[in-house]
Amino acid sequence: MAVKIIFQPSGLRGRVEEGISLLEAARQLGVDIESVCGSTEICGKCKVKIEAGYFAKFNLDSQMSHLSGLSGEERGVLTEKEIAENYRLACSTRIYGDVLVFVPEESRGKKQVVLEQGKERLFKLNPAVRKIPLEVEAATLGDLRGDFERIRDALAASCGLTKDLTIDFPVLCNLPNILRYERSKNRRITDKGMPLTKDTWNVTVTIWNNREIILVEPGLIEHCVGLAVDVGTTTVVAYLCDLKNGKVLDMDSMMNPQVRYGEDVLSRISYVMMNESGMRHMRDAIIEGINTLTCRLAEKNGFLPEDIVDVVMVFNTVMQHAALGIEPKFLGRSPFIAGVKSSMNIKARDLGIKVCQTSYVHTLPIAAGFVGADNVGVLIAEEPYREQEKIRMCIDIGTNGEIDIGNADKMLCTSCATGPALEGAQIKFGMRAAPGAIEKARIDPETIEISYKVIGQEQFYPELKTTGAKGICGSGIIDIVAELFKAGIIQSNGRFNMGLNSNRIRKGEDGKPEYVVAWAEETSIGKDITFNQADVRAVQLAKAALYVGANYLMEKLGVDCIDSIVLAGAFGNFIDRESAMVIGMIPDCDLANVVAAGNAAGDGAKLALFDVDKREEAAWIAREIEFIETAIEPDFQKRFVAAMAFPHAGDKFPHIQHLLDKIPKP
């Protein structure tokens, strides 16, 4: 039986199957509702308000009785006031009759700010794929060689390629037609510099790794383009690249479509395990997303998707398994073994990626269970293993933090479960980096007043009285915690100092301390945006995991200081370096030597696309780098507890001691 549902303020409506959740109904109708925890009923980000009554305009009788009863999980997430006002969690509420649902501003999906750019890097142009214009002797009664043999002989004579060259079977099947193609019918080719005679056939042959013919086209085809793709847990970025001159022609990005199945990798593994068709849904979602980016880039730049003749992809290990269709459940169990560690070359047609179907998709190798190909991409972009004496640390901060340390003598790596708190998922007013998110903040230690900047606004509050703030994104979260600590509002152990005289410091509805970041009249959600005790604790857990991982690597390498730190990825690019060190998220280091590398994983994918030797380099470093499993260390818990303090319970931070000395004592 179908029931009618209307979502406001979007106005999207339709009939859906009785018994499905409000969240599933929203997805079916194209309504974007936040679902950070993957429908596990714990994050509270999918709150919606049920409008009860008869709506004559829609001929709709909407009643709370048309929904499933309030679950225990909902009672644990929703306040008594919200329950009284008919708020529900869309992920757990099932529909059994007609309803009108209002999606509040804070629950609406928003366009994420995605870091696409990396930095300028030197590289050698030596792609795996090249196009060779070729003049082939036409067949005669006196020369009975096959068409493929003619191509192979011509390549050997003109380019020195061996006669061991193979050809993709679908290309071979169409080869007779291509060689004898009536060029006047093809408007997308030119025969410039290749005069046609009855004695020759003129084609452009695309060779992969000097081993296989993957495409034969009639006439002279001058363009040769490839695609580099960085599949992150939250975002996907694709780069269209010219393989003849080494230029990035264009780039595009999107939210990872798998976000609907969970914000972090473990929730997605759980989704696959708990749903019979989960793996297919996950894989279809990411392949569709990649194809969307591919088609957009090709069309925008005057190409067809099939003009793309080489692809390089990087991803974390779970995203790799999801994209390639490899069973991921054992990644969630000790000893966290991947289905495959080495790099792979897979035909695009086997993955369903809409580029030249006979081309290859190259995936970089992974170093360990949760140190994936994206981290290897960071390594071949930053090349810390080329440092002769200085010690460099590379940190990619995300839901799963990845850390590398070392130089030419030795390289170590580890991963740490920082969780989604730093991306806003476990923070009461946390949100992704999108317009309306508070991204920067400063607190005056004398007045306890705050100034902050919202994405999409040039000025800071209080210069702007109305900011349109909707929540707090990752960089803002780090700033706020650091500023609360520097102003003495929270102590080293994370607890609020309730003795300060400020109306911004108060007890929330749950009776726990909180700090008012933005008053309701400044926001676009009509309520105070606060940062509470639970939010501080979530950040403590995340930053402690990252710091302990870095601390163990330093100990295993036998060093007590770091010469430089590279912050990779979107989060590392936008956070304030000083704030990160003040809260003890990263080890002590000269702040002048703490640099953001932009999307270094994407840079690694581009480098591997432009230079085949980088693929060999990636395979080498993935074998050579030593993985350290920190969680099995006997004193892990002791170190973790010490790292919960701001900046640390015992470790010194000489490079920021002048800041720590200014913090008011309780």
XYZ file of C-alpha atoms in Angstrom, residues 318-626:
309
model
C 37.429 0.573 2.509
C 36.578 2.862 -0.398
C 38.876 0.755 -2.596
C 36.993 -2.415 -1.682
C 33.630 -0.715 -2.177
C 34.577 0.671 -5.605
C 36.135 -2.543 -6.881
C 33.491 -4.834 -5.428
C 35.854 -6.632 -3.028
C 34.286 -8.026 0.155
C 35.139 -5.443 2.880
C 33.867 -7.085 6.077
C 37.241 -8.525 7.102
C 38.684 -5.015 7.179
C 36.493 -4.492 10.218
C 37.912 -7.492 12.077
C 41.357 -8.072 13.530
C 43.916 -8.390 11.954
C 42.223 -5.989 9.435
C 43.535 -7.631 6.272
C 42.758 -6.142 2.867
C 41.585 -8.241 -0.055
C 44.530 -6.956 -2.078
C 47.494 -4.723 -1.224
C 49.291 -4.422 -4.535
C 48.484 -2.006 -7.339
C 46.124 -3.236 -10.034
C 45.340 -2.583 -13.667
C 41.677 -3.250 -14.381
C 39.795 -2.747 -17.616
C 37.385 0.171 -17.404
C 34.623 -2.006 -18.835
C 34.997 -4.440 -15.910
C 34.451 -1.644 -13.403
C 31.658 0.046 -15.331
C 33.522 3.341 -15.548
C 32.432 5.366 -18.569
C 35.704 6.106 -20.297
C 37.309 4.291 -23.243
C 36.122 0.785 -22.441
C 39.340 -0.881 -23.565
C 41.515 1.372 -21.396
C 42.881 0.488 -17.979
C 42.124 1.843 -14.525
C 45.287 1.814 -12.405
C 44.867 1.700 -8.633
C 47.785 2.592 -6.403
C 48.801 0.013 -3.758
C 47.984 0.170 -0.076
C 50.522 -0.017 2.744
C 48.402 -1.719 5.422
C 44.805 -2.426 6.409
C 43.800 1.194 7.028
C 46.744 2.920 5.371
C 45.356 3.056 1.886
C 46.240 4.058 -1.650
C 45.362 7.665 -0.833
C 48.126 7.704 1.754
C 50.536 6.199 -0.785
C 49.450 9.023 -3.096
C 50.433 11.514 -0.385
C 53.812 9.796 -0.039
C 54.734 9.899 -3.741
C 53.608 13.527 -3.898
C 55.502 14.718 -0.800
C 58.429 12.250 -1.053
C 59.543 12.370 2.614
C 61.664 9.303 1.855
C 64.031 11.531 -0.157
C 64.991 13.630 2.892
C 68.620 12.891 3.727
C 68.790 14.008 7.367
C 65.702 15.935 8.493
C 62.673 14.116 9.869
C 59.389 14.903 8.208
C 55.918 13.855 9.340
C 52.922 13.711 6.992
C 49.464 13.736 8.587
C 46.219 13.222 6.700
C 43.446 14.059 9.154
C 40.043 12.561 8.434
C 37.629 10.080 9.962
C 40.643 7.778 9.789
C 43.902 9.599 10.438
C 46.992 8.400 8.572
C 50.492 9.366 9.678
C 53.888 8.854 8.017
C 57.279 9.743 9.462
C 60.908 9.400 8.461
C 63.465 10.187 5.809
C 65.729 8.367 3.359
C 66.946 6.025 6.100
C 63.600 4.681 7.276
C 59.869 5.315 6.917
C 57.114 4.339 9.343
C 53.353 4.738 9.149
C 50.245 4.128 11.206
C 46.524 4.804 11.162
C 44.307 6.009 13.989
C 40.556 6.112 14.353
C 39.988 9.815 14.902
C 36.297 9.359 14.154
C 34.006 11.851 12.425
C 33.962 14.415 15.271
C 36.519 16.639 13.549
C 34.167 16.799 10.558
C 31.228 17.737 12.755
C 29.489 14.384 13.010
C 29.610 13.996 16.813
C 29.272 17.689 17.616
C 25.842 19.047 18.617
C 25.929 21.859 16.058
C 28.576 20.281 13.859
C 28.188 20.276 10.090
C 30.246 19.786 6.963
C 32.227 22.634 5.463
C 29.452 24.383 3.541
C 27.975 27.880 3.322
C 26.715 28.848 6.753
C 29.335 26.900 8.698
C 31.448 28.726 11.270
C 34.993 28.120 10.041
C 37.132 30.469 12.167
C 36.800 31.783 15.705
C 38.625 33.943 18.250
C 37.692 34.514 21.920
C 38.805 37.541 23.917
C 40.154 36.174 27.246
C 39.215 39.418 29.004
C 35.585 39.738 27.899
C 34.925 36.067 26.990
C 33.259 37.406 23.831
C 33.725 35.631 20.521
C 34.322 36.772 16.958
C 33.793 34.248 14.194
C 33.653 33.903 10.432
C 31.088 31.933 8.463
C 31.796 30.239 5.118
C 30.299 32.461 2.440
C 30.810 35.676 4.440
C 33.832 37.961 4.153
C 33.490 39.698 7.519
C 33.634 38.404 11.078
C 30.911 38.614 13.687
C 30.323 41.081 15.350
C 31.064 43.220 12.280
C 28.117 41.352 10.783
C 25.230 41.353 13.230
C 23.396 38.658 11.299
C 25.736 35.964 10.015
C 23.356 33.291 8.791
C 25.329 30.731 10.782
C 23.923 27.200 10.670
C 26.557 25.223 12.546
C 30.287 24.643 12.997
C 32.598 22.830 10.547
C 35.900 21.096 11.307
C 38.252 24.064 11.199
C 35.840 26.044 13.373
C 35.614 23.190 15.862
C 39.399 23.152 16.315
C 39.499 26.949 16.638
C 36.702 27.033 19.208
C 38.262 24.349 21.423
C 41.670 26.064 21.248
C 40.139 29.460 22.027
C 38.079 28.096 24.923
C 41.283 26.649 26.360
C 43.389 29.774 25.756
C 40.714 31.965 27.371
C 40.541 29.711 30.446
C 36.904 28.764 29.741
C 37.849 25.101 29.678
C 40.690 23.667 31.701
C 43.479 21.337 30.595
C 41.284 18.336 31.447
C 38.508 19.684 29.207
C 36.102 20.688 31.965
C 34.342 24.049 31.863
C 35.260 26.740 34.355
C 31.788 27.729 35.516
C 33.157 30.448 37.819
C 33.687 32.931 34.977
C 31.266 35.832 34.753
C 29.761 35.631 31.258
C 26.264 34.951 29.963
C 27.859 32.880 27.200
C 28.856 30.244 29.757
C 25.805 28.437 31.031
C 24.195 25.059 31.570
C 22.278 23.633 28.648
C 18.952 21.812 28.582
C 20.760 18.634 29.587
C 22.230 20.389 32.625
C 25.763 20.179 31.228
C 28.024 23.217 30.705
C 28.112 24.913 27.309
C 29.440 28.047 25.629
C 27.188 30.100 23.348
C 29.065 30.574 20.085
C 26.243 32.410 18.280
C 22.989 33.785 19.625
C 19.777 32.735 17.909
C 19.210 36.144 16.291
C 22.607 35.893 14.532
C 21.849 32.507 12.988
C 19.651 31.182 10.206
C 18.337 28.288 12.305
C 16.565 30.389 14.928
C 18.380 28.915 17.913
C 21.606 29.470 19.848
C 24.610 27.641 18.425
C 26.542 26.253 21.370
C 29.620 24.173 22.103
C 29.079 21.900 25.084
C 30.941 19.549 27.391
C 30.173 16.508 25.230
C 31.526 18.330 22.170
C 34.790 19.072 23.983
C 35.074 15.428 24.994
C 34.520 14.247 21.421
C 37.367 16.484 20.238
C 39.581 15.213 23.064
C 39.044 11.623 21.952
C 39.813 12.450 18.322
C 42.889 14.557 18.963
C 44.261 12.049 21.488
C 44.061 9.246 18.917
C 46.010 11.330 16.423
C 48.638 12.499 18.910
C 49.254 9.023 20.344
C 49.758 7.635 16.835
C 52.317 10.335 16.061
C 53.978 9.852 19.439
C 54.462 6.109 18.923
C 55.945 6.662 15.456
C 58.474 9.127 16.864
C 59.461 6.641 19.559
C 59.796 3.729 17.101
C 61.916 5.886 14.819
C 64.080 6.927 17.759
C 63.512 10.696 17.564
C 62.178 13.157 20.121
C 61.540 16.070 17.767
C 60.307 16.662 14.217
C 61.817 19.045 11.705
C 58.636 19.593 9.686
C 54.993 18.531 9.509
C 52.904 18.291 6.339
C 49.137 18.494 6.798
C 47.451 16.778 3.860
C 43.834 16.786 2.774
C 40.979 19.237 3.081
C 40.907 19.295 6.878
C 44.642 19.852 7.134
C 44.420 22.604 4.557
C 41.810 24.668 6.390
C 42.615 24.229 10.081
C 44.661 26.802 11.945
C 48.104 25.298 12.650
C 48.458 27.148 15.941
C 45.039 25.991 17.150
C 45.866 22.384 16.251
C 49.090 22.515 18.269
C 47.547 24.358 21.213
C 45.040 21.546 21.769
C 47.732 18.905 21.238
C 46.424 17.447 18.015
C 49.875 17.474 16.405
C 53.324 17.139 18.021
C 55.439 20.140 18.898
C 57.237 21.671 15.926
C 58.274 25.090 14.684
C 54.981 26.478 13.348
C 56.874 27.943 10.390
C 57.618 24.359 9.345
C 54.026 23.152 9.654
C 52.630 23.440 6.139
C 49.449 22.461 4.327
C 49.909 20.359 1.199
C 46.390 20.690 -0.168
C 44.932 17.587 -1.766
C 48.200 15.646 -1.757
C 46.405 12.338 -2.385
C 44.908 13.802 -5.560
C 48.355 15.124 -6.500
C 49.732 11.617 -6.125
C 47.040 10.276 -8.447
C 47.906 12.933 -11.042
C 51.626 12.218 -10.780
C 50.996 8.502 -11.330
C 48.858 9.390 -14.346
C 51.556 11.588 -15.882
C 54.555 9.412 -15.045
C 54.467 5.616 -15.109
C 57.656 5.540 -13.014
C 55.653 7.058 -10.154
C 53.548 3.898 -10.173
C 56.680 1.843 -9.614
C 57.748 4.279 -6.905
C 54.369 3.838 -5.224
C 54.730 0.058 -5.315
C 58.217 0.364 -3.799
C 57.291 2.669 -0.909
C 54.160 0.614 -0.110
C 56.460 -2.406 0.334
C 59.226 -0.584 2.189
C 57.310 1.540 4.684
C 56.844 -0.191 8.046
